[in-house]
Amino acid sequence: MNDPPQRKIIHVDMDAFYASVEQRDDPALRGKPVVVAWRGARSVVCAASYEARVFGVRSAMPAIRAERLCPDAIFVPPDFMRYKAVSKQVRGIFERHTDLIEPLSLDEAYLDVTSPKQDLGSATAIAIRIRDAIREETRLTASAGIAPNKFLAKIASDWNKPDGQFVVKPAMVDAFVAALAVGRIPGVGKVMEAKLAEMGIASCADLRAFGAEPLEARFGRWGRRLHELSLGIDERAVQPERPTLQVSAEDTFEHDLLLEDLEPHIRRMAAKAWAGYLRERAQHPERIARTVVLKLKTGDFRTLSRSFTAPEPPTSERAFADIACALRERVALPADTRYRLVGAGLSGFTQPDGSAAQDDLFTAL
């Protein structure tokens, strides 16, 4: 039997997408430090232009901190309808080359171009054609990574940002991955990076040397996965139709609240999430959520979640909300802890064959 062809994966990532759309549509913002966010102590940064990033402003940062870092920043409230329209336009460009497209968000996606619609000679040439079309048709720029798998393509797309691309050829994989800092692995945040540093692990070469079994003993399935990634192994296929993993809603309060005061807000978020769940069920009635999730963020920005999988899945908004409220009992923080955000969600969807949908390991930690 012939071996299957070597996969050719492109990861396309729009450059400072929301901020770039704002600068494109308002010439007065071009060249200025733009922060896409509402002003105020409760707001977080949705995006920052490269001019603002010079000052250390980053996505998901509290807006008030962004204002301290860059006093001259221009704050622009987000316009998600406009961003979605541009994202749809970019998706149309992708579809000229392949139907195997896996969106990760409005501004990034994986493309499998192993068997492309147009024979341009190489995945590198396809990435160039896509980026040229995005520039010409949207007046925005994108960066791309080209590699034999999704893990490497995502890392490569960040290599020559903005408005660039980088190729990891099969022959380069071993040396390229060995030299990577563990913090470059998607899913390895600062907490995980610190834990690995305590073990003397700073690079993927160190992960390889540590061994799969000890890593699995320390971190479970994620530890073995880390070892695989340190070898450049990633067999995940591009999934054009990714199943819904969670339906949720969350809200940030005007003032921090005690845990005992959160019930009406949890029920309000549960109502919104339940409405989304009913829409999901209308499209996919065979998929049923079995797990209730409560998300909280403290006044000092610590995020925690609690979940419960009942023997029988919740069958009403009230049952869902009751479980979400009860999950507060599993929050073991001091009684005077105050919370700035609450969220309620449903996850643990069963597939048509009765199996559970599995989260992407990159979002496990």
Tab-separated table of C-alpha atoms in Angstrom:
chain	number	residue	atom	x	y	z
A	1	MET	CA	0.000	0.000	0.000
A	2	ASN	CA	1.141	3.529	-0.773
A	3	ASP	CA	1.775	5.859	2.137
A	4	PRO	CA	-0.684	8.771	2.412
A	5	PRO	CA	0.646	12.087	1.097
A	6	GLN	CA	2.472	14.365	3.508
A	7	ARG	CA	-0.024	16.773	5.040
A	8	LYS	CA	0.313	20.428	4.100
A	9	ILE	CA	-1.269	22.698	6.691
A	10	ILE	CA	-1.513	26.490	6.611
A	11	HIS	CA	-2.411	28.532	9.673
A	12	VAL	CA	-3.599	32.006	8.689
A	13	ASP	CA	-3.734	34.668	11.394
A	14	MET	CA	-4.993	38.175	10.692
A	15	ASP	CA	-2.696	40.884	12.055
A	16	ALA	CA	-4.147	42.804	15.044
A	17	PHE	CA	-7.504	42.095	13.404
A	18	TYR	CA	-10.068	44.205	15.274
A	19	ALA	CA	-7.678	47.142	15.649
A	20	SER	CA	-6.615	46.887	12.004
A	21	VAL	CA	-10.241	47.001	10.847
A	22	GLU	CA	-10.742	50.163	12.902
A	23	GLN	CA	-7.603	51.767	11.453
A	24	ARG	CA	-8.621	50.792	7.947
A	25	ASP	CA	-12.065	52.342	8.287
A	26	ASP	CA	-10.947	55.524	10.081
A	27	PRO	CA	-7.843	57.132	8.540
A	28	ALA	CA	-7.421	59.293	11.665
A	29	LEU	CA	-6.499	56.128	13.614
A	30	ARG	CA	-3.714	54.995	11.310
A	31	GLY	CA	-0.311	54.999	12.914
A	32	LYS	CA	-1.881	55.644	16.336
A	33	PRO	CA	-1.996	53.381	19.408
A	34	VAL	CA	-5.523	51.951	19.135
A	35	VAL	CA	-7.123	49.846	21.854
A	36	VAL	CA	-10.382	48.081	21.004
A	37	ALA	CA	-12.246	48.125	24.311
A	38	TRP	CA	-14.787	50.043	26.300
A	39	ARG	CA	-13.233	52.371	28.838
A	40	GLY	CA	-13.737	51.623	32.503
A	41	ALA	CA	-12.513	49.486	35.359
A	42	ARG	CA	-14.670	46.514	34.267
A	43	SER	CA	-13.613	46.390	30.638
A	44	VAL	CA	-10.911	44.220	29.083
A	45	VAL	CA	-8.920	44.771	25.902
A	46	CYS	CA	-10.335	42.970	22.853
A	47	ALA	CA	-7.402	43.936	20.608
A	48	ALA	CA	-4.518	46.371	20.404
A	49	SER	CA	-2.817	47.850	17.365
A	50	TYR	CA	0.899	47.259	16.935
A	51	GLU	CA	1.484	50.870	17.920
A	52	ALA	CA	-0.187	50.153	21.268
A	53	ARG	CA	1.611	46.829	21.725
A	54	VAL	CA	4.922	48.696	21.867
A	55	PHE	CA	3.764	49.960	25.272
A	56	GLY	CA	2.932	46.449	26.497
A	57	VAL	CA	-0.809	46.560	25.803
A	58	ARG	CA	-2.185	43.092	25.032
A	59	SER	CA	-5.535	41.392	24.435
A	60	ALA	CA	-7.465	40.277	27.558
A	61	MET	CA	-5.663	42.880	29.676
A	62	PRO	CA	-7.850	45.059	31.949
A	63	ALA	CA	-8.614	48.247	30.053
A	64	ILE	CA	-7.614	50.375	33.020
A	65	ARG	CA	-4.134	48.818	32.966
A	66	ALA	CA	-3.868	49.421	29.223
A	67	GLU	CA	-4.668	53.080	29.860
A	68	ARG	CA	-1.906	53.295	32.466
A	69	LEU	CA	0.622	51.653	30.131
A	70	CYS	CA	-0.322	53.865	27.190
A	71	PRO	CA	-1.961	57.140	28.339
A	72	ASP	CA	-2.243	58.359	24.738
A	73	ALA	CA	-4.080	55.245	23.535
A	74	ILE	CA	-7.254	55.810	21.553
A	75	PHE	CA	-10.028	53.571	22.884
A	76	VAL	CA	-12.543	52.339	20.309
A	77	PRO	CA	-15.598	50.284	21.325
A	78	PRO	CA	-15.718	46.912	19.504
A	79	ASP	CA	-18.035	46.444	16.536
A	80	PHE	CA	-18.330	42.670	16.213
A	81	MET	CA	-20.852	42.775	13.373
A	82	ARG	CA	-18.290	44.581	11.242
A	83	TYR	CA	-15.509	42.164	12.243
A	84	LYS	CA	-17.731	39.189	11.407
A	85	ALA	CA	-18.432	40.625	7.964
A	86	VAL	CA	-14.708	40.927	7.228
A	87	SER	CA	-14.100	37.444	8.617
A	88	LYS	CA	-16.709	36.062	6.221
A	89	GLN	CA	-14.959	37.843	3.347
A	90	VAL	CA	-11.641	36.246	4.318
A	91	ARG	CA	-13.320	32.847	4.599
A	92	GLY	CA	-14.420	33.237	0.987
A	93	ILE	CA	-10.781	33.670	-0.025
A	94	PHE	CA	-9.832	30.473	1.808
A	95	GLU	CA	-12.597	28.556	0.021
A	96	ARG	CA	-11.001	29.240	-3.359
A	97	HIS	CA	-8.193	26.914	-2.340
A	98	THR	CA	-9.700	24.236	-0.074
A	99	ASP	CA	-12.886	23.118	1.643
A	100	LEU	CA	-10.891	21.811	4.615
A	101	ILE	CA	-11.040	24.950	6.754
A	102	GLU	CA	-11.139	24.944	10.554
A	103	PRO	CA	-11.884	28.403	11.990
A	104	LEU	CA	-10.471	28.999	15.454
A	105	SER	CA	-11.951	32.484	15.830
A	106	LEU	CA	-12.922	35.408	13.624
A	107	ASP	CA	-9.285	36.127	12.820
A	108	GLU	CA	-7.538	32.776	12.426
A	109	ALA	CA	-8.029	29.389	10.809
A	110	TYR	CA	-6.293	26.188	9.784
A	111	LEU	CA	-6.375	25.135	6.132
A	112	ASP	CA	-5.479	21.673	4.827
A	113	VAL	CA	-4.068	22.186	1.324
A	114	THR	CA	-2.689	18.683	0.831
A	115	SER	CA	-5.026	18.367	-2.181
A	116	PRO	CA	-5.819	21.989	-3.106
A	117	LYS	CA	-8.444	23.185	-5.556
A	118	GLN	CA	-5.840	25.181	-7.490
A	119	ASP	CA	-2.471	23.730	-8.431
A	120	LEU	CA	-0.108	26.525	-7.486
A	121	GLY	CA	2.847	24.213	-7.023
A	122	SER	CA	3.257	24.339	-3.233
A	123	ALA	CA	1.589	25.205	0.048
A	124	THR	CA	3.966	28.161	0.288
A	125	ALA	CA	2.639	29.537	-2.990
A	126	ILE	CA	-0.947	29.036	-1.817
A	127	ALA	CA	-0.229	30.980	1.384
A	128	ILE	CA	1.262	33.820	-0.643
A	129	ARG	CA	-1.787	33.867	-2.944
A	130	ILE	CA	-4.148	33.933	0.049
A	131	ARG	CA	-2.288	36.747	1.800
A	132	ASP	CA	-2.124	38.773	-1.427
A	133	ALA	CA	-5.883	38.366	-1.926
A	134	ILE	CA	-6.603	39.406	1.669
A	135	ARG	CA	-4.492	42.536	1.190
A	136	GLU	CA	-6.107	43.429	-2.133
A	137	GLU	CA	-9.722	42.671	-1.222
A	138	THR	CA	-9.918	43.693	2.435
A	139	ARG	CA	-7.032	46.179	2.700
A	140	LEU	CA	-5.797	44.225	5.710
A	141	THR	CA	-2.773	42.022	6.278
A	142	ALA	CA	-2.411	38.461	7.495
A	143	SER	CA	0.462	36.241	8.527
A	144	ALA	CA	0.752	32.552	7.722
A	145	GLY	CA	2.562	29.463	8.908
A	146	ILE	CA	3.077	26.462	6.641
A	147	ALA	CA	4.001	23.085	8.102
A	148	PRO	CA	3.236	19.346	8.063
A	149	ASN	CA	0.837	19.658	11.021
A	150	LYS	CA	-1.377	22.069	12.939
A	151	PHE	CA	0.945	22.476	15.933
A	152	LEU	CA	3.866	23.626	13.811
A	153	ALA	CA	1.761	25.726	11.444
A	154	LYS	CA	0.345	27.741	14.354
A	155	ILE	CA	3.793	28.427	15.757
A	156	ALA	CA	5.115	29.315	12.301
A	157	SER	CA	2.370	31.883	11.666
A	158	ASP	CA	3.726	33.941	14.567
A	159	TRP	CA	7.330	33.729	13.391
A	160	ASN	CA	7.361	36.666	10.946
A	161	LYS	CA	4.450	38.773	12.159
A	162	PRO	CA	3.052	41.085	11.021
A	163	ASP	CA	2.417	40.592	7.303
A	164	GLY	CA	4.799	37.674	6.877
A	165	GLN	CA	4.962	33.927	6.646
A	166	PHE	CA	7.265	31.118	7.666
A	167	VAL	CA	7.651	27.555	6.413
A	168	VAL	CA	8.626	24.548	8.512
A	169	LYS	CA	9.602	21.886	5.986
A	170	PRO	CA	9.492	18.213	7.026
A	171	ALA	CA	13.286	18.022	7.062
A	172	MET	CA	13.424	21.006	9.447
A	173	VAL	CA	10.984	19.683	12.039
A	174	ASP	CA	13.364	17.931	14.427
A	175	ALA	CA	15.854	20.799	14.809
A	176	PHE	CA	13.178	23.499	14.698
A	177	VAL	CA	11.106	21.981	17.511
A	178	ALA	CA	14.092	21.064	19.701
A	179	ALA	CA	15.118	24.717	19.903
A	180	LEU	CA	11.648	25.986	20.848
A	181	ALA	CA	11.082	27.366	24.333
A	182	VAL	CA	8.290	25.469	26.072
A	183	GLY	CA	6.358	28.730	26.332
A	184	ARG	CA	5.903	28.641	22.548
A	185	ILE	CA	3.777	25.500	22.825
A	186	PRO	CA	0.073	26.439	22.568
A	187	GLY	CA	-1.555	25.664	25.901
A	188	VAL	CA	1.587	26.242	27.969
A	189	GLY	CA	0.834	29.431	29.872
A	190	LYS	CA	2.942	31.190	32.460
A	191	VAL	CA	1.800	28.896	35.281
A	192	MET	CA	2.653	25.728	33.355
A	193	GLU	CA	5.901	27.262	32.135
A	194	ALA	CA	6.901	27.968	35.746
A	195	LYS	CA	6.085	24.383	36.791
A	196	LEU	CA	8.246	23.039	33.974
A	197	ALA	CA	11.057	25.444	34.881
A	198	GLU	CA	11.044	24.038	38.420
A	199	MET	CA	11.684	20.645	36.822
A	200	GLY	CA	14.609	22.017	34.812
A	201	ILE	CA	12.629	22.077	31.559
A	202	ALA	CA	12.976	25.224	29.456
A	203	SER	CA	12.974	23.938	25.868
A	204	CYS	CA	11.398	21.194	23.803
A	205	ALA	CA	14.784	19.472	23.813
A	206	ASP	CA	14.478	19.353	27.611
A	207	LEU	CA	10.983	17.863	27.323
A	208	ARG	CA	12.314	15.129	25.054
A	209	ALA	CA	15.104	14.291	27.470
A	210	PHE	CA	12.753	14.212	30.474
A	211	GLY	CA	10.734	11.409	28.899
A	212	ALA	CA	7.075	10.651	28.241
A	213	GLU	CA	6.407	8.462	31.296
A	214	PRO	CA	7.658	10.928	33.943
A	215	LEU	CA	5.754	13.755	32.265
A	216	GLU	CA	2.586	11.676	32.192
A	217	ALA	CA	3.047	10.748	35.851
A	218	ARG	CA	3.266	14.460	36.717
A	219	PHE	CA	0.686	15.973	34.371
A	220	GLY	CA	-1.463	13.060	33.184
A	221	ARG	CA	-2.542	12.908	29.544
A	222	TRP	CA	-1.317	16.473	28.976
A	223	GLY	CA	2.194	15.392	30.019
A	224	ARG	CA	2.327	12.694	27.345
A	225	ARG	CA	0.946	15.172	24.852
A	226	LEU	CA	3.706	17.631	25.729
A	227	HIS	CA	6.281	14.959	24.991
A	228	GLU	CA	4.682	14.225	21.608
A	229	LEU	CA	4.710	17.915	20.713
A	230	SER	CA	8.358	18.205	21.741
A	231	LEU	CA	9.024	15.666	18.980
A	232	GLY	CA	6.914	17.619	16.490
A	233	ILE	CA	4.179	14.968	16.503
A	234	ASP	CA	0.614	16.179	15.972
A	235	GLU	CA	-1.811	13.917	14.126
A	236	ARG	CA	-4.917	16.085	14.527
A	237	ALA	CA	-6.779	16.598	11.268
A	238	VAL	CA	-8.231	19.906	10.156
A	239	GLN	CA	-11.907	19.712	11.165
A	240	PRO	CA	-14.207	21.842	8.994
A	241	GLU	CA	-17.157	21.226	11.336
A	242	ARG	CA	-15.896	21.356	14.896
A	243	PRO	CA	-18.571	20.210	17.350
A	244	THR	CA	-19.730	22.646	19.998
A	245	LEU	CA	-17.844	21.901	23.196
A	246	GLN	CA	-19.580	24.378	25.494
A	247	VAL	CA	-22.526	26.782	25.439
A	248	SER	CA	-22.084	29.512	28.014
A	249	ALA	CA	-22.713	33.114	29.001
A	250	GLU	CA	-20.809	35.382	31.349
A	251	ASP	CA	-20.992	38.913	32.685
A	252	THR	CA	-18.679	41.365	34.453
A	253	PHE	CA	-20.235	43.336	37.323
A	254	GLU	CA	-20.046	47.061	37.854
A	255	HIS	CA	-18.955	46.370	41.447
A	256	ASP	CA	-17.362	43.248	42.931
A	257	LEU	CA	-19.799	40.990	44.779
A	258	LEU	CA	-19.618	38.363	47.498
A	259	LEU	CA	-20.270	34.723	46.632
A	260	GLU	CA	-23.546	34.741	48.563
A	261	ASP	CA	-24.841	37.579	46.371
A	262	LEU	CA	-24.239	35.854	43.050
A	263	GLU	CA	-27.374	33.687	42.733
A	264	PRO	CA	-29.524	36.116	40.681
A	265	HIS	CA	-26.594	36.752	38.339
A	266	ILE	CA	-25.872	33.040	37.932
A	267	ARG	CA	-29.524	32.447	37.077
A	268	ARG	CA	-29.457	35.312	34.578
A	269	MET	CA	-26.395	33.816	32.836
A	270	ALA	CA	-27.967	30.353	32.966
A	271	ALA	CA	-31.015	31.724	31.150
A	272	LYS	CA	-28.837	33.104	28.361
A	273	ALA	CA	-26.790	29.915	28.100
A	274	TRP	CA	-29.923	27.759	28.082
A	275	ALA	CA	-31.302	29.773	25.164
A	276	GLY	CA	-28.069	29.110	23.261
A	277	TYR	CA	-28.265	25.435	24.165
A	278	LEU	CA	-31.799	25.204	22.769
A	279	ARG	CA	-30.573	26.724	19.502
A	280	GLU	CA	-27.786	24.142	19.385
A	281	ARG	CA	-30.252	21.328	20.051
A	282	ALA	CA	-32.532	22.608	17.286
A	283	GLN	CA	-29.681	22.074	14.813
A	284	HIS	CA	-28.257	18.923	16.400
A	285	PRO	CA	-30.987	17.261	18.503
A	286	GLU	CA	-28.867	14.155	19.024
A	287	ARG	CA	-26.200	16.066	20.991
A	288	ILE	CA	-27.005	16.461	24.689
A	289	ALA	CA	-24.955	18.386	27.274
A	290	ARG	CA	-24.378	16.505	30.516
A	291	THR	CA	-22.069	18.826	32.474
A	292	VAL	CA	-22.902	22.107	34.210
A	293	VAL	CA	-20.053	24.597	34.581
A	294	LEU	CA	-19.797	27.607	36.893
A	295	LYS	CA	-17.093	30.164	36.095
A	296	LEU	CA	-15.953	32.881	38.485
A	297	LYS	CA	-13.313	35.605	38.398
A	298	THR	CA	-12.205	37.246	41.614
A	299	GLY	CA	-11.584	40.932	42.125
A	300	ASP	CA	-7.847	40.309	41.687
A	301	PHE	CA	-8.484	38.569	38.330
A	302	ARG	CA	-8.053	34.979	39.491
A	303	THR	CA	-10.244	32.722	37.343
A	304	LEU	CA	-11.719	29.494	38.657
A	305	SER	CA	-14.391	27.072	37.500
A	306	ARG	CA	-16.413	24.284	39.047
A	307	SER	CA	-18.336	21.601	37.159
A	308	PHE	CA	-20.751	18.785	37.851
A	309	THR	CA	-21.859	15.926	35.634
A	310	ALA	CA	-25.194	14.591	36.841
A	311	PRO	CA	-26.390	11.008	36.207
A	312	GLU	CA	-29.124	12.574	34.075
A	313	PRO	CA	-28.514	15.754	32.042
A	314	PRO	CA	-30.459	18.900	33.016
A	315	THR	CA	-33.745	19.073	31.134
A	316	SER	CA	-34.824	22.620	31.995
A	317	GLU	CA	-33.368	26.055	32.533
A	318	ARG	CA	-34.330	25.896	36.197
A	319	ALA	CA	-32.571	22.560	36.765
A	320	PHE	CA	-29.468	23.903	35.027
A	321	ALA	CA	-29.500	27.105	37.099
A	322	ASP	CA	-30.070	25.191	40.350
A	323	ILE	CA	-26.956	23.076	39.739
A	324	ALA	CA	-24.888	26.109	38.728
A	325	CYS	CA	-25.892	27.934	41.918
A	326	ALA	CA	-25.146	24.864	44.037
A	327	LEU	CA	-21.620	24.710	42.611
A	328	ARG	CA	-20.797	27.762	44.734
A	329	GLU	CA	-20.519	25.351	47.660
A	330	ARG	CA	-17.393	23.916	46.031
A	331	VAL	CA	-15.593	27.285	46.007
A	332	ALA	CA	-13.151	27.060	48.890
A	333	LEU	CA	-12.057	30.696	49.031
A	334	PRO	CA	-12.461	32.969	52.074
A	335	ALA	CA	-16.021	34.180	52.647
A	336	ASP	CA	-14.996	37.819	52.149
A	337	THR	CA	-13.617	37.124	48.647
A	338	ARG	CA	-15.277	39.343	46.078
A	339	TYR	CA	-16.001	38.441	42.477
A	340	ARG	CA	-15.996	40.606	39.386
A	341	LEU	CA	-17.354	38.080	36.851
A	342	VAL	CA	-19.693	35.116	36.775
A	343	GLY	CA	-20.506	32.667	34.003
A	344	ALA	CA	-22.679	29.595	33.581
A	345	GLY	CA	-22.326	26.971	30.881
A	346	LEU	CA	-23.177	23.508	29.610
A	347	SER	CA	-20.545	21.120	28.286
A	348	GLY	CA	-19.823	17.397	28.033
A	349	PHE	CA	-21.834	17.021	24.843
A	350	THR	CA	-22.496	13.458	23.747
A	351	GLN	CA	-21.936	12.549	20.112
A	352	PRO	CA	-24.468	10.659	17.939
A	353	ASP	CA	-22.623	7.432	18.776
A	354	GLY	CA	-22.955	8.113	22.502
A	355	SER	CA	-19.314	9.088	22.989
A	356	ALA	CA	-18.300	12.365	24.572
A	357	ALA	CA	-16.889	15.233	22.532
A	358	GLN	CA	-13.250	15.770	23.484
A	359	ASP	CA	-11.778	19.209	24.082
A	360	ASP	CA	-8.734	20.256	22.098
A	361	LEU	CA	-5.720	19.471	24.270
A	362	PHE	CA	-4.345	22.911	23.569
A	363	THR	CA	-7.186	24.357	25.670
A	364	ALA	CA	-6.863	21.838	28.489
A	365	LEU	CA	-4.692	24.039	30.740
